[in-house]
mmCIF file of C-alpha atoms in Angstrom:
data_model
loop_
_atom_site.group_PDB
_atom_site.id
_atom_site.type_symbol
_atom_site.label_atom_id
_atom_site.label_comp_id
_atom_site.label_asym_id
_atom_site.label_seq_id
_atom_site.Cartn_x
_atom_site.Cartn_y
_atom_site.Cartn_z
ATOM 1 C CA UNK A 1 2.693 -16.097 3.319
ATOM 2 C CA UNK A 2 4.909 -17.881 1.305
ATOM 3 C CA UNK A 3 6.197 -15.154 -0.247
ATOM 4 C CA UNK A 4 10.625 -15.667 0.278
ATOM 5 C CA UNK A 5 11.780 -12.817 -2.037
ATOM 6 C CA UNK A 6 11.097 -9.144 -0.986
ATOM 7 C CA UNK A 7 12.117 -6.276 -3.468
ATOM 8 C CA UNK A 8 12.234 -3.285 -0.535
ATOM 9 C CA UNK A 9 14.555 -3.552 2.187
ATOM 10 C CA UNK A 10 14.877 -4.745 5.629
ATOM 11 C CA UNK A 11 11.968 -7.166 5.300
ATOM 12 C CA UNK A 12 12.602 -10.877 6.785
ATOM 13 C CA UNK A 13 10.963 -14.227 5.692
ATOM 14 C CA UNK A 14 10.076 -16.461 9.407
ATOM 15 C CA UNK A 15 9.724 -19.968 8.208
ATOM 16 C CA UNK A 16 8.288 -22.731 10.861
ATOM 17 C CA UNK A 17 7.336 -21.475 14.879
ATOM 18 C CA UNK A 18 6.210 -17.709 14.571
ATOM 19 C CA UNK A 19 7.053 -17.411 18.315
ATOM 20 C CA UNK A 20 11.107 -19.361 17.709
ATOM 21 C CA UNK A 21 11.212 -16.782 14.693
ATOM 22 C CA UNK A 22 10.164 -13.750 16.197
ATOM 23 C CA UNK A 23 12.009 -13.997 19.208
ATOM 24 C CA UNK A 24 15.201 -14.704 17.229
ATOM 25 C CA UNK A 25 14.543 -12.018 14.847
ATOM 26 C CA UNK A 26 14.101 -9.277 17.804
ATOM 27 C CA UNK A 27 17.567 -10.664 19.245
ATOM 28 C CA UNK A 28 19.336 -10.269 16.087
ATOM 29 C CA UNK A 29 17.710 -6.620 15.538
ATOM 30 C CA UNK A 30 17.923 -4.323 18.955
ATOM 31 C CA UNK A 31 16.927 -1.531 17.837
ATOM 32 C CA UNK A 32 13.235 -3.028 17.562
ATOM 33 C CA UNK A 33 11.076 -4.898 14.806
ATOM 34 C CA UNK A 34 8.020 -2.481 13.271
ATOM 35 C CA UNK A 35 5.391 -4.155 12.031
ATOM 36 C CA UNK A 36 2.011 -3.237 10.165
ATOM 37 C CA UNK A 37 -0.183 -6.229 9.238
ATOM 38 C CA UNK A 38 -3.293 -5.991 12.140
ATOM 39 C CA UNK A 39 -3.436 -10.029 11.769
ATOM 40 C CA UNK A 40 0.519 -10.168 12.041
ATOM 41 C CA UNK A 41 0.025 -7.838 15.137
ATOM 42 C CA UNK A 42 -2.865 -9.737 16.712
ATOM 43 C CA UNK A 43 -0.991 -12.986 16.474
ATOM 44 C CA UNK A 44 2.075 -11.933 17.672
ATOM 45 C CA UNK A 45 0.265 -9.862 20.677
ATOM 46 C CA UNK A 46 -1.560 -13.246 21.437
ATOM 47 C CA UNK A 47 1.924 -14.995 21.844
ATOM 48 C CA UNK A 48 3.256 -11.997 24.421
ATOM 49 C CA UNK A 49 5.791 -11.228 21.806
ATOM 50 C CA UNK A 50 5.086 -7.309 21.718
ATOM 51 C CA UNK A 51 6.779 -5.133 23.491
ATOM 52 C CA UNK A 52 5.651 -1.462 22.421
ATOM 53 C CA UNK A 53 2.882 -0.103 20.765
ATOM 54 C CA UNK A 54 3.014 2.849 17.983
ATOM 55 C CA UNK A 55 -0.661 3.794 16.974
ATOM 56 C CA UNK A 56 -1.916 6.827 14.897
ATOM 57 C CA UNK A 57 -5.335 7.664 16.218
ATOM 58 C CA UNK A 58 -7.110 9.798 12.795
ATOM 59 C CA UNK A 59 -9.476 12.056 14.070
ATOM 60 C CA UNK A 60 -12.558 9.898 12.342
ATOM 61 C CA UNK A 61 -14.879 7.119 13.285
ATOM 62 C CA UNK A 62 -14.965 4.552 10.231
ATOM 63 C CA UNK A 63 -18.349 2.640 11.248
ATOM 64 C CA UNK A 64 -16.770 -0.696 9.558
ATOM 65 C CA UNK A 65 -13.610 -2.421 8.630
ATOM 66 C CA UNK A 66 -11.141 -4.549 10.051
ATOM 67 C CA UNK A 67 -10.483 -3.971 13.819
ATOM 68 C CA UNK A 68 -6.815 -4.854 15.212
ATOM 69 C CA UNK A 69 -8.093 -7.301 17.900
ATOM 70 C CA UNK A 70 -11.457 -8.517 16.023
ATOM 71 C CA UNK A 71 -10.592 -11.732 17.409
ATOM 72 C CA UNK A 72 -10.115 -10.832 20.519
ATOM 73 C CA UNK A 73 -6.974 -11.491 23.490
ATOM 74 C CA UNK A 74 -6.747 -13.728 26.063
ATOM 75 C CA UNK A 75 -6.593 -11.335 28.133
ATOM 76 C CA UNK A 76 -6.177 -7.208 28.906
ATOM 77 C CA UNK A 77 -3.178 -5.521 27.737
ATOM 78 C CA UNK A 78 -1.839 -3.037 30.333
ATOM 79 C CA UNK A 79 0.029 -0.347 28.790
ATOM 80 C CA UNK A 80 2.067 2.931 29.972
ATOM 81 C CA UNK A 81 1.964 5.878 27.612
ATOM 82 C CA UNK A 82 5.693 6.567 26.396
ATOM 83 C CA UNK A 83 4.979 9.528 24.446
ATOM 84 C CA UNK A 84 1.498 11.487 22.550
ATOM 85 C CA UNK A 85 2.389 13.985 20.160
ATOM 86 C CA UNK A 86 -0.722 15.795 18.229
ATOM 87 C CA UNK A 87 -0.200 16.345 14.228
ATOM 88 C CA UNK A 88 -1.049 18.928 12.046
ATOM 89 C CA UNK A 89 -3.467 16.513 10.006
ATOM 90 C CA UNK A 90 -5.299 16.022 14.002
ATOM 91 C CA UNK A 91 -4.294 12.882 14.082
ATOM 92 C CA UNK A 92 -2.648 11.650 17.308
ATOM 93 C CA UNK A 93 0.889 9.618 17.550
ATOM 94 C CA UNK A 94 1.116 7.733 20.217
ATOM 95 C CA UNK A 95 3.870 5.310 21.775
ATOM 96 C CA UNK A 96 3.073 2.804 24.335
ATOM 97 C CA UNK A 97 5.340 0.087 25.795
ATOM 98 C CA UNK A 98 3.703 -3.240 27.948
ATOM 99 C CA UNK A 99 2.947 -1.899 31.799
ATOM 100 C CA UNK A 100 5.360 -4.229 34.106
#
């Protein structure tokens, strides 16, 4: 995007290498970077820059729609469950971080 002003808070603008600007942004914020754009996520999964995975699982099959990895990975993602916590809506949370 070239979007450079943000009216909420906490949002940052990564200008030139997505992996330079990530990597620098994580350093500069420990307590983690949260992210919701599925073609943000995909990219920055494909460039090994995710470290943990928050997902909410909706008890419903859509049948169409984007999918987070449409495009696919260059490979399989191992992942160890951190936490699963069922909500009152039946929808699952679910925390994973990268297996290794």
């Amino acid at each position: 995007s070239t979007r450079t002003d943000f009216p909420w808070s906490n949002s940052h603008h990564i200008s030139g290498d997505l992996r330079t600007g990530i990597q620098t942004l994580k350093q500069a914020t420990p307590d983690g970077v949260l992210l919701g754009s599925g073609k943000l996520a995909t990219e920055l999964d494909r460039l090994d820059l995710i470290d943990e995975y928050r997902f909410l699982v909706h008890p419903r099959i859509a049948g169409h729609g984007p999918s987070l990895y449409a495009g696919g990975l260059p490979s399989t993602r191992r992942l160890d469950l951190v936490s699963a916590k069922a909500l009152r809506n039946g929808a699952i949370a679910v925390h994973y971080r990268r297996a290794g």
